[in-house]
Tab-separated table of C-alpha atoms and ligand atoms in Angstrom:
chain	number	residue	atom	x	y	z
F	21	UNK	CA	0.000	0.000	0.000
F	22	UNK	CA	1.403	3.521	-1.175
F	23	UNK	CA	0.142	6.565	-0.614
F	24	UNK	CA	-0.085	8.733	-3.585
F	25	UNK	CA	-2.187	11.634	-2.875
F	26	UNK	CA	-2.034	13.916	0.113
F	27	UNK	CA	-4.191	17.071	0.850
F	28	UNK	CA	-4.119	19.735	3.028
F	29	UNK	CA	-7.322	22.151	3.040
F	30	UNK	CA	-7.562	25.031	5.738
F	31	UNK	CA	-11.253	25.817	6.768
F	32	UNK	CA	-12.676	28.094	9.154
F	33	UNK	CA	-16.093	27.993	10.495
F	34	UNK	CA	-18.539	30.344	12.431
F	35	UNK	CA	-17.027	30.269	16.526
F	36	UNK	CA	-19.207	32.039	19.106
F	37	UNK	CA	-17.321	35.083	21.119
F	38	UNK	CA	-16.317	33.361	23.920
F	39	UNK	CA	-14.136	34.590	26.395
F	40	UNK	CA	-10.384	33.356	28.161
F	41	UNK	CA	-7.666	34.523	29.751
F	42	UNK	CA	-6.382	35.141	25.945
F	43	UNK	CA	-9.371	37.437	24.790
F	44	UNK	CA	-12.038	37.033	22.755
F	45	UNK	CA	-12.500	34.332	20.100
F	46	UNK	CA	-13.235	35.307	16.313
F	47	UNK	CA	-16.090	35.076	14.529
F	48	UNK	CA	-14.279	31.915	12.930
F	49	UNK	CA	-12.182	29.182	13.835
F	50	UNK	CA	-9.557	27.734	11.839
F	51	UNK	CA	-8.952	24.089	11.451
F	52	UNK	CA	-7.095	22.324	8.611
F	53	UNK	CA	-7.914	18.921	6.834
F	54	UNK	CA	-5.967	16.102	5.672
F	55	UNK	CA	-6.391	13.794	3.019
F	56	UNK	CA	-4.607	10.588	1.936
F	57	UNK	CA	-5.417	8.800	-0.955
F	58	UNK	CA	-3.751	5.115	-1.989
F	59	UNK	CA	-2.759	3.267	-4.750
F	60	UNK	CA	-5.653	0.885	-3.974
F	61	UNK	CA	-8.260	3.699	-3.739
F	62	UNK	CA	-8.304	3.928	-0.175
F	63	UNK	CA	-8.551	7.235	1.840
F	64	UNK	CA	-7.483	8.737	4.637
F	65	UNK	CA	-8.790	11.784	7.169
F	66	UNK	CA	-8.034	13.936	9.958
F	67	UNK	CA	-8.303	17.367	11.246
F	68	UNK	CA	-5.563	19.570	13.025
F	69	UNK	CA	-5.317	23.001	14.091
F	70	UNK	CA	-5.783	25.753	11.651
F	71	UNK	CA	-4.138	28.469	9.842
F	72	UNK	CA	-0.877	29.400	7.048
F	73	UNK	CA	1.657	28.457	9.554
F	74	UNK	CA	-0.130	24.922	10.120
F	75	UNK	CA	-0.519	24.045	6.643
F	76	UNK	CA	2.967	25.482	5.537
F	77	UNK	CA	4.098	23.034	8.013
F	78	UNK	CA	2.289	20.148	6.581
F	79	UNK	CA	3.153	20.932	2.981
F	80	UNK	CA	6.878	21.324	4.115
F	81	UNK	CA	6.318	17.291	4.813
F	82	UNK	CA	4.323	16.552	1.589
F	83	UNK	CA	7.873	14.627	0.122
F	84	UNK	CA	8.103	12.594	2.954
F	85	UNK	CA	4.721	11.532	3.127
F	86	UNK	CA	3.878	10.881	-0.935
F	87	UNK	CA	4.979	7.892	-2.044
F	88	UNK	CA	5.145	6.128	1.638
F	89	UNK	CA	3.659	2.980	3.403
F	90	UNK	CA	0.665	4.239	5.495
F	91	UNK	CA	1.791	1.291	7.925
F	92	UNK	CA	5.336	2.423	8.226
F	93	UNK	CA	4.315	4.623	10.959
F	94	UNK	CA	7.675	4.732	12.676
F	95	UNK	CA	9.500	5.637	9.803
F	96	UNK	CA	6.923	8.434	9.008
F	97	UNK	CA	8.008	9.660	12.438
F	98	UNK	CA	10.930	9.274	12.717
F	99	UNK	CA	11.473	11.426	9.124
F	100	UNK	CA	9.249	14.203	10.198
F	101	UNK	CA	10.647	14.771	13.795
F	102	UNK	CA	14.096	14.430	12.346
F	103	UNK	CA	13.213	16.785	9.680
F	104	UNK	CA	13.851	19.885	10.762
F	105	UNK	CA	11.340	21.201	8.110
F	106	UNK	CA	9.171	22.759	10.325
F	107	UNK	CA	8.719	26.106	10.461
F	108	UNK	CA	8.198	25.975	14.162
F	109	UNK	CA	5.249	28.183	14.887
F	110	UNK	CA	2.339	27.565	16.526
F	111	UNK	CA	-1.488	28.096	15.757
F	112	UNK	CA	-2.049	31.523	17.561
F	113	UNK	CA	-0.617	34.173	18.906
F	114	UNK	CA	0.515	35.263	22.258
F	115	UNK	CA	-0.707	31.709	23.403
F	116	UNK	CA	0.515	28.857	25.507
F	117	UNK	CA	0.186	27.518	22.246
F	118	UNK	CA	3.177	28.823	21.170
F	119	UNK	CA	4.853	26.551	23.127
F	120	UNK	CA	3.648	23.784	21.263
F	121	UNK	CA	6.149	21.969	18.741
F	122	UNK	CA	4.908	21.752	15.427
F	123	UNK	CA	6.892	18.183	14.078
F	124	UNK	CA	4.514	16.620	16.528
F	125	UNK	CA	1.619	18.190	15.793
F	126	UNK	CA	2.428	17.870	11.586
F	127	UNK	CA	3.391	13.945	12.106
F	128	UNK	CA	0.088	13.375	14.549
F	129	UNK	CA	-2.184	15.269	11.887
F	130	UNK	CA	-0.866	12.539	9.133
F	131	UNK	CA	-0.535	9.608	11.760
F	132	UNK	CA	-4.662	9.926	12.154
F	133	UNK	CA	-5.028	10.062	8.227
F	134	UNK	CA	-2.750	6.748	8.216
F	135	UNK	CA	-4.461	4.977	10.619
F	136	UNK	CA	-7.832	5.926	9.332
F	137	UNK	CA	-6.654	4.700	6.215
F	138	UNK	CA	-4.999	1.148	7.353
F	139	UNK	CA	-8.270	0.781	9.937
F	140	UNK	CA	-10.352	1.356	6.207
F	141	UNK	CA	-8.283	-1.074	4.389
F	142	UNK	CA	-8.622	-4.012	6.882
F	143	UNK	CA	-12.226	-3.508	7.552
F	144	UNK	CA	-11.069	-2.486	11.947
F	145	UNK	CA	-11.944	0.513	13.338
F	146	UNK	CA	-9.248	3.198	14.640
F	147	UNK	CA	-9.603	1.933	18.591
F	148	UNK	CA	-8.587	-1.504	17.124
F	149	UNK	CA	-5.333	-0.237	15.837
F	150	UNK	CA	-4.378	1.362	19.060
F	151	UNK	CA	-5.315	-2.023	21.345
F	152	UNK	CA	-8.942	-2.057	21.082
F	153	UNK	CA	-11.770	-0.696	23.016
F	154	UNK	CA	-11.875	-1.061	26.840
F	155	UNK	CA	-15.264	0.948	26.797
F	156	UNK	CA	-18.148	1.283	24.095
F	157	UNK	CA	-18.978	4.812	24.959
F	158	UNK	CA	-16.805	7.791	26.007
F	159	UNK	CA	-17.915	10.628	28.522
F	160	UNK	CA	-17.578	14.048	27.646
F	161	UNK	CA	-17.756	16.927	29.894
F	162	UNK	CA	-19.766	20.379	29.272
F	163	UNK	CA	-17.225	22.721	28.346
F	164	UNK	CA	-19.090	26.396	29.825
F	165	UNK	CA	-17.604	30.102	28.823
F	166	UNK	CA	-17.849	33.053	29.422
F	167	UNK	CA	-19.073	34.913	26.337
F	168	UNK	CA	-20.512	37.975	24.520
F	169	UNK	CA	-24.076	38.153	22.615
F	170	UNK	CA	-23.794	36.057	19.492
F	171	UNK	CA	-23.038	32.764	17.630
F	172	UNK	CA	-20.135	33.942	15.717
F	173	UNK	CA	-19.288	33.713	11.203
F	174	UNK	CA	-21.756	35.445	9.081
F	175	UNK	CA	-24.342	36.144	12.312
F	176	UNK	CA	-21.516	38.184	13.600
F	177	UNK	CA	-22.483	39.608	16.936
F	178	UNK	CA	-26.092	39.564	16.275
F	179	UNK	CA	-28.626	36.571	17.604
F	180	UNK	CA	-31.136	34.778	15.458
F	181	UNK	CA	-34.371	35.479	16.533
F	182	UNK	CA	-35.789	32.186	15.540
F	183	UNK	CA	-33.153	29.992	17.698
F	184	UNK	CA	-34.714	27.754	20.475
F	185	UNK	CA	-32.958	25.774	23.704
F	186	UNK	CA	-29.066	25.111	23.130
F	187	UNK	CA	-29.155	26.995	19.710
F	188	UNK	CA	-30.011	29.848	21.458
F	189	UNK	CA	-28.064	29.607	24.578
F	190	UNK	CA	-25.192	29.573	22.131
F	191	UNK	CA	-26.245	33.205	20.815
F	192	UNK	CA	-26.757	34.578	24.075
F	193	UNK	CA	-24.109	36.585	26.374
F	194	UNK	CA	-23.068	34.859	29.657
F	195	UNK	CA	-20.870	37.502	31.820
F	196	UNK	CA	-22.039	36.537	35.055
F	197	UNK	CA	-22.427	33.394	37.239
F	198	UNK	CA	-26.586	33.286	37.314
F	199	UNK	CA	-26.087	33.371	33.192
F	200	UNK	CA	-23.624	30.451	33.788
F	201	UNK	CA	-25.729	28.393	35.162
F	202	UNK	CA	-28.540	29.214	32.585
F	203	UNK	CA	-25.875	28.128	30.060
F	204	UNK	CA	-25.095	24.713	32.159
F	205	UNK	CA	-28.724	23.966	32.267
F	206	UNK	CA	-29.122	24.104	28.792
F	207	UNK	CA	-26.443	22.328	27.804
F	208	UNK	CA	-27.036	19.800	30.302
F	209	UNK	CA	-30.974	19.386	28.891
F	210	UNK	CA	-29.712	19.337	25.020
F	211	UNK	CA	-26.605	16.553	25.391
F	212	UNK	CA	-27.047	14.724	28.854
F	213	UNK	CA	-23.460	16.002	30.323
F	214	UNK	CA	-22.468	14.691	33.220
F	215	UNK	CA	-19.428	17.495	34.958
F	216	UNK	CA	-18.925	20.808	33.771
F	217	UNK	CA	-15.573	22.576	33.325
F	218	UNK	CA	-15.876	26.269	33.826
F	219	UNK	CA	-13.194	28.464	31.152
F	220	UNK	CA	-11.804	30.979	33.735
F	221	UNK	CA	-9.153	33.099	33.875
F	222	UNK	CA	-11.738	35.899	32.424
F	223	UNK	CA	-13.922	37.903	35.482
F	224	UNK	CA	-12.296	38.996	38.718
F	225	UNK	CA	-11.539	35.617	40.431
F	226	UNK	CA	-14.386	36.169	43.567
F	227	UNK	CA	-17.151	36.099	40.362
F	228	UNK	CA	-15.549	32.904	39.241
F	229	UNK	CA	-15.477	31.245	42.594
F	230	UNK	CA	-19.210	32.317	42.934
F	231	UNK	CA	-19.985	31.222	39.657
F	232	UNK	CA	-18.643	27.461	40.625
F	233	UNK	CA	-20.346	27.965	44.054
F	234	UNK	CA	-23.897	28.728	41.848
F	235	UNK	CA	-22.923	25.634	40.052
F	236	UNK	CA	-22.640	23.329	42.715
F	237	UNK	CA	-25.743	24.814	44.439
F	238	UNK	CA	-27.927	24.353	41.001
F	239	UNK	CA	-26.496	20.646	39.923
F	240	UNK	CA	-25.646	19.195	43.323
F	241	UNK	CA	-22.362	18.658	44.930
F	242	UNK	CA	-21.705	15.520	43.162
F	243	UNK	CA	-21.609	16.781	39.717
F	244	UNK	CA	-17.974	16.865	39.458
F	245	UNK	CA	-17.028	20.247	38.589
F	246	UNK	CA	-13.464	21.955	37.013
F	247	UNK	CA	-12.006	24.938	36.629
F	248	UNK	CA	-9.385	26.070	33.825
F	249	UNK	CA	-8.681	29.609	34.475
F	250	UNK	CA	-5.432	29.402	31.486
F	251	UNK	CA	-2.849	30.340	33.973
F	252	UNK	CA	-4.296	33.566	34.925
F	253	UNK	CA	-4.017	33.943	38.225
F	254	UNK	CA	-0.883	34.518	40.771
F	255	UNK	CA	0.201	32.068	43.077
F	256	UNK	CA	-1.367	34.184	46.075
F	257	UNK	CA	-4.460	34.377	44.296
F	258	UNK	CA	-4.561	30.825	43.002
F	259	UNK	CA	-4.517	29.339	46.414
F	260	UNK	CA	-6.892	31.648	47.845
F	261	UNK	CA	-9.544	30.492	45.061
F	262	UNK	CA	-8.015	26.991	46.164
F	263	UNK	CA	-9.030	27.563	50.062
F	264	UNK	CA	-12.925	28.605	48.542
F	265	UNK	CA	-13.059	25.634	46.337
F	266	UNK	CA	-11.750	22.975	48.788
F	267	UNK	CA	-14.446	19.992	48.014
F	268	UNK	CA	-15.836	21.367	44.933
F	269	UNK	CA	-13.497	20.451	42.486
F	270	UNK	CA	-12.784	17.134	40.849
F	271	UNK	CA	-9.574	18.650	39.516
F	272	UNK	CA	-7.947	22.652	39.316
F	273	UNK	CA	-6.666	23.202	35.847
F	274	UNK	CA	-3.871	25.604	35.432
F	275	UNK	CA	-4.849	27.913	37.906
F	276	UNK	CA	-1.121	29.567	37.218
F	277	UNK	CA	1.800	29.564	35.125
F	278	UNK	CA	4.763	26.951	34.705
F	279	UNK	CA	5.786	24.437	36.339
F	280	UNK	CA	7.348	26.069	39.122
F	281	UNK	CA	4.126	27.777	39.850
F	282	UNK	CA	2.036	24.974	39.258
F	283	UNK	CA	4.603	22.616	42.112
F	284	UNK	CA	4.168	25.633	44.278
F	285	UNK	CA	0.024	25.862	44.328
F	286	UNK	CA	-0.012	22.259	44.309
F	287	UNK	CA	2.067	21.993	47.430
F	288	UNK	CA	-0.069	23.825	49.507
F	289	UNK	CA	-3.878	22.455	48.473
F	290	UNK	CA	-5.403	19.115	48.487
F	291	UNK	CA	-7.163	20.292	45.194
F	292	UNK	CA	-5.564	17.664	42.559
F	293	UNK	CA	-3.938	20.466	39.861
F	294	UNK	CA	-4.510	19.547	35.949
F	295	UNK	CA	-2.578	21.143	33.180
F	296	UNK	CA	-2.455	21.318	29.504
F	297	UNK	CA	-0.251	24.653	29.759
F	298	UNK	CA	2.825	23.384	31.502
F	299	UNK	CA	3.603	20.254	30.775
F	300	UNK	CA	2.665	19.653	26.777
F	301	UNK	CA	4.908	17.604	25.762
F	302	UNK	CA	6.926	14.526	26.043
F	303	UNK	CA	10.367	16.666	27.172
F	304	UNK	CA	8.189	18.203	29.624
F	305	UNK	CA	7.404	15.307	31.761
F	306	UNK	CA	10.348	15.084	33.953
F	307	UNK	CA	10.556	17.970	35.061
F	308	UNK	CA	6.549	17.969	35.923
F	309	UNK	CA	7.483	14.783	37.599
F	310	UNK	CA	9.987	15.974	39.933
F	311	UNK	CA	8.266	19.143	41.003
F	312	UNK	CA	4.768	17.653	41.036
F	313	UNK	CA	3.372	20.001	39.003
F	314	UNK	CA	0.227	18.422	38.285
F	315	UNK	CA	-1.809	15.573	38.800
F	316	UNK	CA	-3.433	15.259	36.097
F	317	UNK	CA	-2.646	15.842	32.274
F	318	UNK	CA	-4.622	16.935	29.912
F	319	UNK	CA	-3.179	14.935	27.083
F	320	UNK	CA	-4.669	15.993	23.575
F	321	UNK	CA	-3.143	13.614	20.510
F	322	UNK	CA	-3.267	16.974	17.846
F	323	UNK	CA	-0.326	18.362	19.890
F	324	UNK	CA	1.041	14.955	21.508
F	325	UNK	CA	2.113	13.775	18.207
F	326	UNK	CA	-0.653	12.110	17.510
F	327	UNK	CA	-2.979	8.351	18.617
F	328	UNK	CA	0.013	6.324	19.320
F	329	UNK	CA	2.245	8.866	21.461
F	330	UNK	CA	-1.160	9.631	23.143
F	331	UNK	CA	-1.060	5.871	24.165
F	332	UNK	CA	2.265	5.855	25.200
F	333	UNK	CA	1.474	9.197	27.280
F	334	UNK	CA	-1.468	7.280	28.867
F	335	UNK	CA	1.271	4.272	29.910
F	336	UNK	CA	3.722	6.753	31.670
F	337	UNK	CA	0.568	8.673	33.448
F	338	UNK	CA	-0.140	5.244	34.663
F	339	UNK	CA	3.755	4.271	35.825
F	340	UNK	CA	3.773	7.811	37.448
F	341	UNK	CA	0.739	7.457	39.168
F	342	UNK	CA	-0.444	10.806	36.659
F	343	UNK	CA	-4.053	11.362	36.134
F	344	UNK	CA	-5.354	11.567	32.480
F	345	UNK	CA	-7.756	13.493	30.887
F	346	UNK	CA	-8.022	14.751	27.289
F	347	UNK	CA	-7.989	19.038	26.035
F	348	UNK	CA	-9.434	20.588	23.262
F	349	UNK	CA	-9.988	23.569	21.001
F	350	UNK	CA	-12.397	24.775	18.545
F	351	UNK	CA	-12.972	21.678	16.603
F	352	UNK	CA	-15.131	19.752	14.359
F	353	UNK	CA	-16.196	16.088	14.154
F	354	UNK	CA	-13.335	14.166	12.437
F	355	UNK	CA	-11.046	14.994	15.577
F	356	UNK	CA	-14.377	14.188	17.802
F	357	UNK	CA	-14.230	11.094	16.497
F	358	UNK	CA	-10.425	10.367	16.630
F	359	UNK	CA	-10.784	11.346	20.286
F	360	UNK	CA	-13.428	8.581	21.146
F	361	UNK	CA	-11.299	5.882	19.473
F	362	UNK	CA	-8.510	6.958	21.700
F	363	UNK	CA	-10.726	7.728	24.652
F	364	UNK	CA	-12.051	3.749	23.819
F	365	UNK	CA	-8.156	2.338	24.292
F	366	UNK	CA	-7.428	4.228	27.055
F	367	UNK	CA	-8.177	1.886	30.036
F	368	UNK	CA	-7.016	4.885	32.864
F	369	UNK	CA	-8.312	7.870	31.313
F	370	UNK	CA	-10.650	8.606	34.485
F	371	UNK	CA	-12.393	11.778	33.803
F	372	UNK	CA	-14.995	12.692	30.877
F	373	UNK	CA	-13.081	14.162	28.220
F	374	UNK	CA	-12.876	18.250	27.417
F	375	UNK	CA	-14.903	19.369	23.847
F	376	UNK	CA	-16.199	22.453	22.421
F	377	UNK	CA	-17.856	20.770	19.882
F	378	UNK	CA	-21.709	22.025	21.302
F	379	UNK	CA	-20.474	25.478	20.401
F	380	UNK	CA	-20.275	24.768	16.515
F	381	UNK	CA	-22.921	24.530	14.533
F	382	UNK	CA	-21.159	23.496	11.086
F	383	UNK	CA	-20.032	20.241	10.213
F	384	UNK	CA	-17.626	18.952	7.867
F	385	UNK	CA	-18.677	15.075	7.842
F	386	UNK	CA	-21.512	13.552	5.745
F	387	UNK	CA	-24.516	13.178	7.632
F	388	UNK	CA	-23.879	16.696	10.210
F	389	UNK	CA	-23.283	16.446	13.958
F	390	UNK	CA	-22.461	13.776	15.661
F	391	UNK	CA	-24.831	13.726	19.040
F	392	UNK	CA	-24.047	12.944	22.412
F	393	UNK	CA	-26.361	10.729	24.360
F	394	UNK	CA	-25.977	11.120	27.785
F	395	UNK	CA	-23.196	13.360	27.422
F	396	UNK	CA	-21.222	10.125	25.851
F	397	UNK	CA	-20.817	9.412	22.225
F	398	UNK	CA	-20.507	5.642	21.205
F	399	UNK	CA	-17.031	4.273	19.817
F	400	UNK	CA	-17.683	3.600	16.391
F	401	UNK	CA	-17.479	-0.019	14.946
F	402	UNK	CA	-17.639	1.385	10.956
F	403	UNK	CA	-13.846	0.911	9.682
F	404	UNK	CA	-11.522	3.603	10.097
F	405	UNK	CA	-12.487	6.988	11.980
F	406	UNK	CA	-16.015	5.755	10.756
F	407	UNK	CA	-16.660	9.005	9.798
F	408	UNK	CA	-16.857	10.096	6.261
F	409	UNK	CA	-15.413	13.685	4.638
F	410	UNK	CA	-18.192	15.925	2.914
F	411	UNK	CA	-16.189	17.359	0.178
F	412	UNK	CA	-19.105	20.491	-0.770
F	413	UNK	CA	-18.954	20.794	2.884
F	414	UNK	CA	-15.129	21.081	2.765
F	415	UNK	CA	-14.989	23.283	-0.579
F	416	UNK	CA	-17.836	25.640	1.438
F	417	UNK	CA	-15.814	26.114	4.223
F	418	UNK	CA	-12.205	26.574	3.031
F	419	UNK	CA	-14.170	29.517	0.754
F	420	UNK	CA	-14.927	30.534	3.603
F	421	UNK	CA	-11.414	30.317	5.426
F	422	UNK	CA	-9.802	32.499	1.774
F	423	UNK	CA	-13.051	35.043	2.922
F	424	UNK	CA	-12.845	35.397	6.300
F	425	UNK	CA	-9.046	36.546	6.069
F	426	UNK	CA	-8.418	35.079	9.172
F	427	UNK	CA	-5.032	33.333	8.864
F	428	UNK	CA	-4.221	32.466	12.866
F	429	UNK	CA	-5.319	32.746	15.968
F	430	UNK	CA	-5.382	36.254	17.385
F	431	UNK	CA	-7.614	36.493	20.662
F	432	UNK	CA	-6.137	39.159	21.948
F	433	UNK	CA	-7.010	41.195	18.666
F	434	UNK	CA	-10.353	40.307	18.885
F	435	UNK	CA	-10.844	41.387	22.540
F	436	UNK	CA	-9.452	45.092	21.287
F	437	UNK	CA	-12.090	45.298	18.859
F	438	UNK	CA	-14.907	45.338	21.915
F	439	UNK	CA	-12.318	46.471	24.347
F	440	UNK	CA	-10.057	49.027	23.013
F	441	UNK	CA	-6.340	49.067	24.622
F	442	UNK	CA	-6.885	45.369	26.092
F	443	UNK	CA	-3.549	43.127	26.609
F	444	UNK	CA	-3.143	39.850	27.235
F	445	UNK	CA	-1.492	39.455	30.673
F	446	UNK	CA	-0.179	37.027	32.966
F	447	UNK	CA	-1.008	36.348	35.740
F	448	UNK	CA	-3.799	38.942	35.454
F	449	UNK	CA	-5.136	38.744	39.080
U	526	LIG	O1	-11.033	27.839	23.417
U	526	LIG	O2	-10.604	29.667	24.478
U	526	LIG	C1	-10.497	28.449	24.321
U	526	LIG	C2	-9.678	27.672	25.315
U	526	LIG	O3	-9.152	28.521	26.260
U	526	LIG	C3	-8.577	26.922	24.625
U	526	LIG	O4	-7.791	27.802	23.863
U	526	LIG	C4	-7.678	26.171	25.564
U	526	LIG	O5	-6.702	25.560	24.791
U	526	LIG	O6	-9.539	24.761	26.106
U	526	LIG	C5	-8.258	25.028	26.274
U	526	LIG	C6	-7.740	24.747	27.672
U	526	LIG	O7	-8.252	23.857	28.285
U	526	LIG	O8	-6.785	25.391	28.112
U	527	LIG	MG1	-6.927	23.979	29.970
């Protein structure tokens, strides 16, 4: 089997205005799409972050990949990390994000493609390639922000009228805890979710404790509950929030920066800390190790390097006695579904896995939205991803992405457009 076609197609798609520690988001998100096609007719998918410095990265590769075995996955690796063709950016600007490593993040984009494809040609769904399934369904958690009036792309800042329950709890601002827990409600009736993570790091830190304090009182103390507030918050500050949240929290995710901070905080709460800000990467681990900077990582395979090194990650979490959960961004449903196959091989992922997917409404895979049941989505049994690409769907949005002129992520940009003067900061409080 050789692969002989390989595409890269950056799309953008309508992204509510919500709110983090990094600003506003735009009225689109960028994503970028990968196809494989082989000698036999067999094809490939997966989605990555977006934007030029993404896909220049993933053309940069496009000698390495043409022309190879879709099963010689090492090799692939091995080339691509060795490269040294990356252009070494990351996805957005003035982020923790630009502490990512792109070879990962290019050689995870194709490895999902690959196994998509291999899973395809033998008939075996992704999960099966990565050990098989130790669970048929995987929990996700409701993912609540903070965030101005409107639903984002071509309904700008406005609201539809028309929109009913979640659509139009989508549309409407949420600056305040009470509007919170309107927001949780809803997207508690429309999916079935189980926990809610709150996206701090945005209001004064006494509004966000409240706000998880209204959350507890509205759901119940056993709903477990989490709070990312993206490293906003001093060390003072983050264990004063830590002292109000005692017993609230099933985990306190990156309350503040690096993973001196992080040991620091961690030392002095019983709150387990989480992090997908300080330790991102494989290099990173030792040193997270030593100081105990977090409990639990938020592993995410788009910037791990992809399904296998997010299984391997899972194996030293378990060694290390490490907590795993699973991050995400702005995303549609191929990566939705490459999460569940990993989330289905992951026998000690413990906690219901992070998603923004309720907060887009477009789709890029035949058939539209996947659903949640429950707040769980099954593990497919259909051969690959089990998820198909809709090319109008695809042409449609990457017009879109050459229209919106959006070409990275720029949060803090968008935050000066409602906010004049505003900078990103940190720690803020
Ligand atoms: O979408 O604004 C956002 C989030 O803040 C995202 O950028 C983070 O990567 O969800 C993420 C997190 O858990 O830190
Ligand atoms: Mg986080």
């Amino acid at each position: 089997m050789k692969i002989i076609d390989y595409r890269v197609t950056p799309i953008a798609f309508a992204d509510p205005p919500l709110r983090s520690a990094f600003g506003l988001h735009a009225p689109y998100a960028l994503r970028t799409i990968i196809e494989l096609v082989s000698d036999d007719g067999v094809s490939g998918i997966s989605e990555t972050h977006g934007g030029a410095a993404v896909v220049a990265d993933l053309e940069a590769v496009r000698d390495l990949v043409v022309g190879r075995d879709p099963f010689q996955l090492a090799q692939l690796e091995h080339s691509i990390l060795s490269s040294g063709t990356s252009l070494g950016r990351g996805a957005g600007k003035a982020l923790w994000e630009g502490k990512l490593q792109s070879p990962p993040r290019t050689f995870g984009a194709i490895e999902v493609a690959c196994l998509d494809m291999i899973g395809k040609a033998l008939g075996r769904p992704v999960c099966d390639l990565l050990g098989g399934r130790v669970r048929d369904h995987v929990h996700f958690s409701a993912y609540l922000f903070y965030k101005h009036a409107g639903a984002g792309g071509s309904l700008g800042f406005d609201t539809d009228p028309l929109a009913t329950g979640w659509a139009l709890a989508r549309q409407q601002a949420a600056l305040d805890g009470e509007a919170l827990v309107r927001q949780a409600r809803t997207m508690v009736d429309a999916f079935g979710f189980g926990s809610f993570k709150l996206k701090g790091g945005v209001l004064p830190p006494p509004v966000e404790v409240q706000t998880m304090k209204l959350l507890a009182a509205a759901f119940g103390t056993e709903m477990p509950l989490r709070i990312d507030p993206n490293a906003a918050w001093s060390i003072p500050t983050s264990l004063h929030c830590a002292r109000e949240l005692e017993g609230l929290l099933e985990y306190y995710e990156d309350p503040t920066g690096g993973q001196a901070g992080m040991a620091e905080v961690a030392q002095e709460t019983r709150l387990p800390l989480a992090t997908n800000m300080c330790i991102v990467s494989f290099g990173d681990l030792p040193e997270g190790i030593r100081l105990g900077s977090a409990r639990i990582i938020l592993g995410d395979h788009h910037f791990w390097g992809g399904l296998r090194a997010s299984i391997e990650l899972a194996r030293i979490c378990r060694i290390w006695g490490l907590g795993l959960s699973m991050h995400s961004n702005s995303h549609l449903g191929i990566s939705l579904a490459a999460m569940t196959h990993l989330a289905a091989a992951v026998p000690n992922l413990a906690y219901a896995c992070d998603t923004h997917y309720p907060w887009q409404a477009e789709e890029v895979i035949v058939g539209g939205k996947l659903h949640f049941e429950d707040g769980m989505l099954p593990v497919s049994n259909e051969p690959g991803l089990g998820v198909t690409l809709d090319h109008a769907e695809l042409a449609r949005m990457h017009a879109q992405y050459l229209a919106c002129g959006l070409t990275y992520r720029d949060d803090e940009l968008e935050m000066q457009k409602v906010e004049p003067g505003w900078k990103y900061v940190q720690p803020r409080w």
